[in-house]
mmCIF file of C-alpha atoms in Angstrom:
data_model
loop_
_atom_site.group_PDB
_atom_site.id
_atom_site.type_symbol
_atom_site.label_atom_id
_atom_site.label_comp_id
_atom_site.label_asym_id
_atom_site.label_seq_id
_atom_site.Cartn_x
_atom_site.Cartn_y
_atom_site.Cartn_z
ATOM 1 C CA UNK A 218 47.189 -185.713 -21.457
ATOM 2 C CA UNK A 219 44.189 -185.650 -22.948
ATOM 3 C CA UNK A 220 40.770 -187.680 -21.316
ATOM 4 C CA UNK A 221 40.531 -189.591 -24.336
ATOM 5 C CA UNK A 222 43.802 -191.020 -23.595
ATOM 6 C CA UNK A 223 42.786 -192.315 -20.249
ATOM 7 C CA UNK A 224 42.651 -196.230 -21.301
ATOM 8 C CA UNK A 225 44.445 -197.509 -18.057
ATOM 9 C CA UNK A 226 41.653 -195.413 -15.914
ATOM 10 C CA UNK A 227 41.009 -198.783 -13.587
ATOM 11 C CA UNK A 228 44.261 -200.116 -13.318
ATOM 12 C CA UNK A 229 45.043 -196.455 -11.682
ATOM 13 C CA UNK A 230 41.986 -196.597 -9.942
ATOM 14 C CA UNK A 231 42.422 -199.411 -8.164
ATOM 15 C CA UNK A 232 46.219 -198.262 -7.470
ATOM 16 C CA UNK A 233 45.515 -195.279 -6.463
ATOM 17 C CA UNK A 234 42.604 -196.680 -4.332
ATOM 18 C CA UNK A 235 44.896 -199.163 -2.764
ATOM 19 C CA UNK A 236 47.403 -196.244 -2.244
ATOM 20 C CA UNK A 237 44.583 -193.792 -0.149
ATOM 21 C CA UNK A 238 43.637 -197.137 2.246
ATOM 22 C CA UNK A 239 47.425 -197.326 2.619
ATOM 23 C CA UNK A 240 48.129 -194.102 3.851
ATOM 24 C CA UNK A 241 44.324 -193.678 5.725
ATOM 25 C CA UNK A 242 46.382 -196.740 8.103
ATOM 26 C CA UNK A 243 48.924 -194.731 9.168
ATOM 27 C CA UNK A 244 48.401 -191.328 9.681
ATOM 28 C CA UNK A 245 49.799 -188.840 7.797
ATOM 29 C CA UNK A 246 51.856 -186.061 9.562
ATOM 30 C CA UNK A 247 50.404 -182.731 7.566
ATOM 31 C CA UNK A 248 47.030 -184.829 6.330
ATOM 32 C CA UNK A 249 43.936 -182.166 6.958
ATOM 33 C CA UNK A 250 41.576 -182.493 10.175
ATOM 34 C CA UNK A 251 38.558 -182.958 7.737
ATOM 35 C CA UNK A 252 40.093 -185.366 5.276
ATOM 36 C CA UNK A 253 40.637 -187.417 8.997
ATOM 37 C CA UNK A 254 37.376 -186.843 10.189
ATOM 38 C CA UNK A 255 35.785 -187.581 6.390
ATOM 39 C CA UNK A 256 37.317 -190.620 6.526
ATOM 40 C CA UNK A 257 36.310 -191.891 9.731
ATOM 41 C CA UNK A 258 32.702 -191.034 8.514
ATOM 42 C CA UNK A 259 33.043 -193.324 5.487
ATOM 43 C CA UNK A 260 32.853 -196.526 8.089
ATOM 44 C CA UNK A 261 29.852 -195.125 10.056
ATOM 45 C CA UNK A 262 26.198 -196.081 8.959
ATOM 46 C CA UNK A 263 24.249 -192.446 9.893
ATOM 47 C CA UNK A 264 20.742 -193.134 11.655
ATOM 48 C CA UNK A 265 18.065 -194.165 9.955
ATOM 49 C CA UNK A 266 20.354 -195.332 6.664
ATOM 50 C CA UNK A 267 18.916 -198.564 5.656
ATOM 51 C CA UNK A 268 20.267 -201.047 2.904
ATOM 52 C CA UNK A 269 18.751 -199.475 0.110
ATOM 53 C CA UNK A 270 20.266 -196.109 0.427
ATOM 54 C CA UNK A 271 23.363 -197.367 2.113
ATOM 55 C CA UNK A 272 25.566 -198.369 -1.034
ATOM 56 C CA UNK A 273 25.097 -194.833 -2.296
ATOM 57 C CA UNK A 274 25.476 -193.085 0.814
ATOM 58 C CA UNK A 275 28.785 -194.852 1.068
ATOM 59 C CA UNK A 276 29.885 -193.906 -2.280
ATOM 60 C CA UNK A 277 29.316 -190.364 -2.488
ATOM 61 C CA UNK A 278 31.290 -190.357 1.779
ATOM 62 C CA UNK A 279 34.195 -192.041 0.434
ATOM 63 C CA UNK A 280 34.298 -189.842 -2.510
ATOM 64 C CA UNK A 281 34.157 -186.862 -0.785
ATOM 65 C CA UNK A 282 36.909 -188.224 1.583
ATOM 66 C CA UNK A 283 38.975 -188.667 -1.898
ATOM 67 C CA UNK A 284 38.073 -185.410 -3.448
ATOM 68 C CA UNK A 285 38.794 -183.081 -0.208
ATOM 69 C CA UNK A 286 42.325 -184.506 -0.081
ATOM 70 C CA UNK A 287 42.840 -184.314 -3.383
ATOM 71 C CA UNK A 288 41.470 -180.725 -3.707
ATOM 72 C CA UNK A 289 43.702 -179.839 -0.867
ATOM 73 C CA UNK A 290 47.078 -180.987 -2.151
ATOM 74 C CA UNK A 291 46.156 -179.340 -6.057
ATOM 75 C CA UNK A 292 45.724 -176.155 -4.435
ATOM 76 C CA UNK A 293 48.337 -176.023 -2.171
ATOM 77 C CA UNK A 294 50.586 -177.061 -5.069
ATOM 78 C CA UNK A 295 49.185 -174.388 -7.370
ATOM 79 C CA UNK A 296 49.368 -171.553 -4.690
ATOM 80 C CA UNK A 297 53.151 -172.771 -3.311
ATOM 81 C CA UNK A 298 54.460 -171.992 -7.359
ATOM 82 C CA UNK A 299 56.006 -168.442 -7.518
ATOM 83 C CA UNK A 300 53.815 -166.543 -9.943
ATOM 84 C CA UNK A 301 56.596 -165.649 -12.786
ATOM 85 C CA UNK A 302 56.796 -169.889 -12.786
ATOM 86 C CA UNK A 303 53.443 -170.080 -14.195
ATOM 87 C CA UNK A 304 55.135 -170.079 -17.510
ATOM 88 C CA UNK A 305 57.668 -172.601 -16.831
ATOM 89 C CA UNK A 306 57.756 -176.046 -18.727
ATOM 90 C CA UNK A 307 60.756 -178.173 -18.614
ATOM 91 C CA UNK A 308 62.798 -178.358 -21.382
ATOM 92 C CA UNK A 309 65.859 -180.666 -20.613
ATOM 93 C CA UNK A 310 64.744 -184.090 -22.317
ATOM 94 C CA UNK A 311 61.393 -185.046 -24.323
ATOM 95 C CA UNK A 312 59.385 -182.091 -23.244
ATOM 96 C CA UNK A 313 58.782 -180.524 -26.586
ATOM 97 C CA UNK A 314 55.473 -178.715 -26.592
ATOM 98 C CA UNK A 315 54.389 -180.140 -22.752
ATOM 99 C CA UNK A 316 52.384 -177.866 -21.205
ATOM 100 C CA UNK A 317 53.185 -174.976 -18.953
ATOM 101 C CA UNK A 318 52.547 -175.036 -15.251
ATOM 102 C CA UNK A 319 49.957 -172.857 -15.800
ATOM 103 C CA UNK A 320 48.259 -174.340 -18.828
ATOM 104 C CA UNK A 321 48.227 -177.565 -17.075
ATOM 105 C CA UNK A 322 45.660 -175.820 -14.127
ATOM 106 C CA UNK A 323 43.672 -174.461 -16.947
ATOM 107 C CA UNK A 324 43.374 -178.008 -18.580
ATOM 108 C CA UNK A 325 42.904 -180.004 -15.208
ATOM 109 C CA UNK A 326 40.031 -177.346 -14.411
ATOM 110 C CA UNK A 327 38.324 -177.151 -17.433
ATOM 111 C CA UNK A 328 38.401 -180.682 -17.748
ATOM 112 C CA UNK A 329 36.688 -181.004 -14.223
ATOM 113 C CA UNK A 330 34.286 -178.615 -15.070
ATOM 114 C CA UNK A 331 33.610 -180.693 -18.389
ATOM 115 C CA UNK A 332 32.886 -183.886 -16.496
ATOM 116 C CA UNK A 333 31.246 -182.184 -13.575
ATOM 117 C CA UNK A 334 28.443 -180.879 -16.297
ATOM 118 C CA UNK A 335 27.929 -184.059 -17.791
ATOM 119 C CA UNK A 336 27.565 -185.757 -13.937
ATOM 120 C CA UNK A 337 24.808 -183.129 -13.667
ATOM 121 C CA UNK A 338 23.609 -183.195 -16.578
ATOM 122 C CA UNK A 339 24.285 -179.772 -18.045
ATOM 123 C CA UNK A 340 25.882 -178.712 -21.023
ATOM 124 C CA UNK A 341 29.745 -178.678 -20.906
ATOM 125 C CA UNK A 342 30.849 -174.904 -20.232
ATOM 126 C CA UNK A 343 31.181 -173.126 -23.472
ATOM 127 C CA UNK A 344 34.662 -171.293 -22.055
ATOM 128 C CA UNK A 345 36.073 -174.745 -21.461
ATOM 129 C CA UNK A 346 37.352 -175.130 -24.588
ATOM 130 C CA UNK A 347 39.313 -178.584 -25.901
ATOM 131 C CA UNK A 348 40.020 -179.275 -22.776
ATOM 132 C CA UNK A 349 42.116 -175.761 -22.057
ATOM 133 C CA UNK A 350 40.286 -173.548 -20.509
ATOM 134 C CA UNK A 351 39.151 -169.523 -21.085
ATOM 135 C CA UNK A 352 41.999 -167.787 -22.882
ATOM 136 C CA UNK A 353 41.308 -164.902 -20.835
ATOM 137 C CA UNK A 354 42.165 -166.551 -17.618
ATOM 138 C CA UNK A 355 46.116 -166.203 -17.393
ATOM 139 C CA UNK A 356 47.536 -164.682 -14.146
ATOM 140 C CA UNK A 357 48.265 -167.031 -11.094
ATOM 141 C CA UNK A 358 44.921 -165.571 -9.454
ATOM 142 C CA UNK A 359 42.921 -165.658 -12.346
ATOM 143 C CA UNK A 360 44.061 -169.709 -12.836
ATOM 144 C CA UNK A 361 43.556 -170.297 -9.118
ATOM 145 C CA UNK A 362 40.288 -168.613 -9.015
ATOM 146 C CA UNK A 363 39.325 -171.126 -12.473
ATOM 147 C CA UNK A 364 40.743 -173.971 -10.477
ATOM 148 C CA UNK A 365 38.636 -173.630 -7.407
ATOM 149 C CA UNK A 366 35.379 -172.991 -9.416
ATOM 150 C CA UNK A 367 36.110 -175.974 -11.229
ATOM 151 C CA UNK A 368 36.177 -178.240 -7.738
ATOM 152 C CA UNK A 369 33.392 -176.343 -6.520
ATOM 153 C CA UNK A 370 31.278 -177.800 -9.580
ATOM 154 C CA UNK A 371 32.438 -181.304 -9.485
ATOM 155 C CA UNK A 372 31.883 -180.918 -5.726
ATOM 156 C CA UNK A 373 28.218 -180.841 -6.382
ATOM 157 C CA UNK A 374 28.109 -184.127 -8.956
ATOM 158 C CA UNK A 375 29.807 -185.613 -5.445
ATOM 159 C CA UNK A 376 26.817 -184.564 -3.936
ATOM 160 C CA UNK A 377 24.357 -185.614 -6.769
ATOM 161 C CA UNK A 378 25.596 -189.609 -6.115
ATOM 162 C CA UNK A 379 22.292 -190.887 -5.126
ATOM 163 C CA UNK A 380 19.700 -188.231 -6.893
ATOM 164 C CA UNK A 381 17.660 -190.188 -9.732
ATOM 165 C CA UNK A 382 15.983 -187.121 -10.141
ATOM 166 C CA UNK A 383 19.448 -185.843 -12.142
ATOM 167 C CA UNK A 384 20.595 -186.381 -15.130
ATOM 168 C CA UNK A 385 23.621 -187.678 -16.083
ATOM 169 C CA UNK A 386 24.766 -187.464 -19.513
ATOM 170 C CA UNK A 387 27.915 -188.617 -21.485
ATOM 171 C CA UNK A 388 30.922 -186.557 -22.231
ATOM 172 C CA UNK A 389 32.711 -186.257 -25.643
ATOM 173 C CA UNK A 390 36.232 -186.112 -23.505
ATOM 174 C CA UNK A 391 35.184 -189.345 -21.912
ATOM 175 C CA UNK A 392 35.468 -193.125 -23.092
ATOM 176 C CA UNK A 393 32.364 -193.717 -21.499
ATOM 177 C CA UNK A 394 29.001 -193.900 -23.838
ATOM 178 C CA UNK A 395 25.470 -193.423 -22.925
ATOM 179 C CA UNK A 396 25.160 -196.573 -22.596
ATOM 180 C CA UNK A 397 27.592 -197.131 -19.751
ATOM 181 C CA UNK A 398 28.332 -193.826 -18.294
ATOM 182 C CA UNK A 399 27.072 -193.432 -14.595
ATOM 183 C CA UNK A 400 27.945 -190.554 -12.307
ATOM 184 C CA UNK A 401 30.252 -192.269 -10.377
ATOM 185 C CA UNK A 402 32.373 -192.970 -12.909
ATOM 186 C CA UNK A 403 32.476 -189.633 -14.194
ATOM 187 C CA UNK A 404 33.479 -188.205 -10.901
ATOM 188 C CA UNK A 405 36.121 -191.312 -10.774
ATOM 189 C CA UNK A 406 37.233 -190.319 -13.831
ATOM 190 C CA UNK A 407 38.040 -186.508 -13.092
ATOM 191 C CA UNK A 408 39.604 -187.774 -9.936
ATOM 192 C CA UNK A 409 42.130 -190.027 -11.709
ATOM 193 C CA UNK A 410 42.489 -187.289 -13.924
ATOM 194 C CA UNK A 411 43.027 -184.758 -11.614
ATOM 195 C CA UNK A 412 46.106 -187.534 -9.817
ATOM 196 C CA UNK A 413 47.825 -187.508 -12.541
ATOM 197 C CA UNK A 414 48.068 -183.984 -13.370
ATOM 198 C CA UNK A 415 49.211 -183.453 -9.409
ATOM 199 C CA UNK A 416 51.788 -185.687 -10.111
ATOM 200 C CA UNK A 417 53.241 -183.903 -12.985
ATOM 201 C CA UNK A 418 53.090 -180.064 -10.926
ATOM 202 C CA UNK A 419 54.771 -181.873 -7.884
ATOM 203 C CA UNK A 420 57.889 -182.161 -10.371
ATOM 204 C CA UNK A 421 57.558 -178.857 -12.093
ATOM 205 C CA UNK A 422 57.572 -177.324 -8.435
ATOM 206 C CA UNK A 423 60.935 -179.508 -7.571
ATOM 207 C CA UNK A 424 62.370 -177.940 -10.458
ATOM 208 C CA UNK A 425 61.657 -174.699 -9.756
ATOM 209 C CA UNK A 426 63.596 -175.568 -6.510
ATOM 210 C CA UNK A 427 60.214 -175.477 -4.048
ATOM 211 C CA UNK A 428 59.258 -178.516 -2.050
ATOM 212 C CA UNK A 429 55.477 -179.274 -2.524
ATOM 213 C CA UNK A 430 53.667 -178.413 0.361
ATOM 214 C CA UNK A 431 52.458 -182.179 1.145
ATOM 215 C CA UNK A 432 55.831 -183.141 1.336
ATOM 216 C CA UNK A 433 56.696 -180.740 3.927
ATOM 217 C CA UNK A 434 57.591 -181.339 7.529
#
């Protein structure tokens, strides 16, 4: 899937939204210490926060309790598939010409670092192709070492929410114009991106016969 396909971006949001309060109710049995602790944050005014900076403030702490969790589960997902499955796309049904398992990494990072730049106002990485990533990045620790540097950059536009003082600009792979684009939504965007992408390596794992490691005991 490509971002300009991404129509149904705030019906997912606010799914996926209503999902994460769900589950922040009860907790979960492998959920991370910090994603716990992030989230308890979220709900806490820090001293000296007044109403003008407060909205923002909240923004970029709930979006960093998002992001960690979602970071966390991508990774884990990406390390727990055997390295001679990187090549694997499924092939029983309507999967002609679906990506690999490892081509989808490469996409889901390069698009992060694509929307990342724009949040920050730089220009989008030259290696990040259409949307596919360096063609010299191909084992498993070349891809997982792309992956991480690409939530390493869109940590920082996390950290940006707030700053007038940057830029943000609009992205060619987004359905957002200049007019309209804000960094929030950017980072929203590569976060809903990022879901569904998960979603799809959760089954490619299962078919590989390897439980994803969120759904462990």
């Amino acid at each position: 899937m490509t971002m300009k396909q991404l129509n149904w971006i705030l019906p997912y949001l606010l799914w996926a939204t209503g999902t994460c309060t769900l589950r922040a109710q009860t907790p979960a049995r492998n959920q991370p210490a910090f994603v716990a602790q992030a989230a308890n944050a979220v709900s806490q005014p820090r001293s000296g926060e007044t109403d003008s900076t407060l909205s923002a403030q909240r923004e970029k702490r709930a979006l960093q309790v998002l992001f960690k969790s979602l970071q966390s589960h991508v990774v884990s997902v990406a390390d727990a598939m055997p390295a001679d499955k990187y090549g694997f796309a499924p092939t029983d049904g309507e999967f002609k010409g679906v990506r690999t398992f490892g081509q989808q990494l490469k996409h889901l990072a390069a698009t992060n670092h694509i929307l990342a730049a724009a949040a920050l106002g730089e220009e989008p990485p030259a290696d990040a192709g259409d949307e596919t990533g360096p063609e010299t990045v191909r084992t498993k620790a070349e891809i997982l070492d792309y992956l991480n540097s690409s939530f390493a950059h869109l940590s920082k536009a996390v950290d940006a929410i707030g700053d007038s003082s940057i830029a943000v600009r609009p992205s060619p792979i987004s359905p957002l114009s200049a007019t309209t684009v804000t960094r929030l939504s950017l980072i929203v965007e590569a976060l809903v991106h990022t879901y569904d992408h998960y979603g799809q390596m959760v089954e490619y794992l299962r078919m590989n016969g390897v439980v994803p490691p969120a759904s462990r005991p």
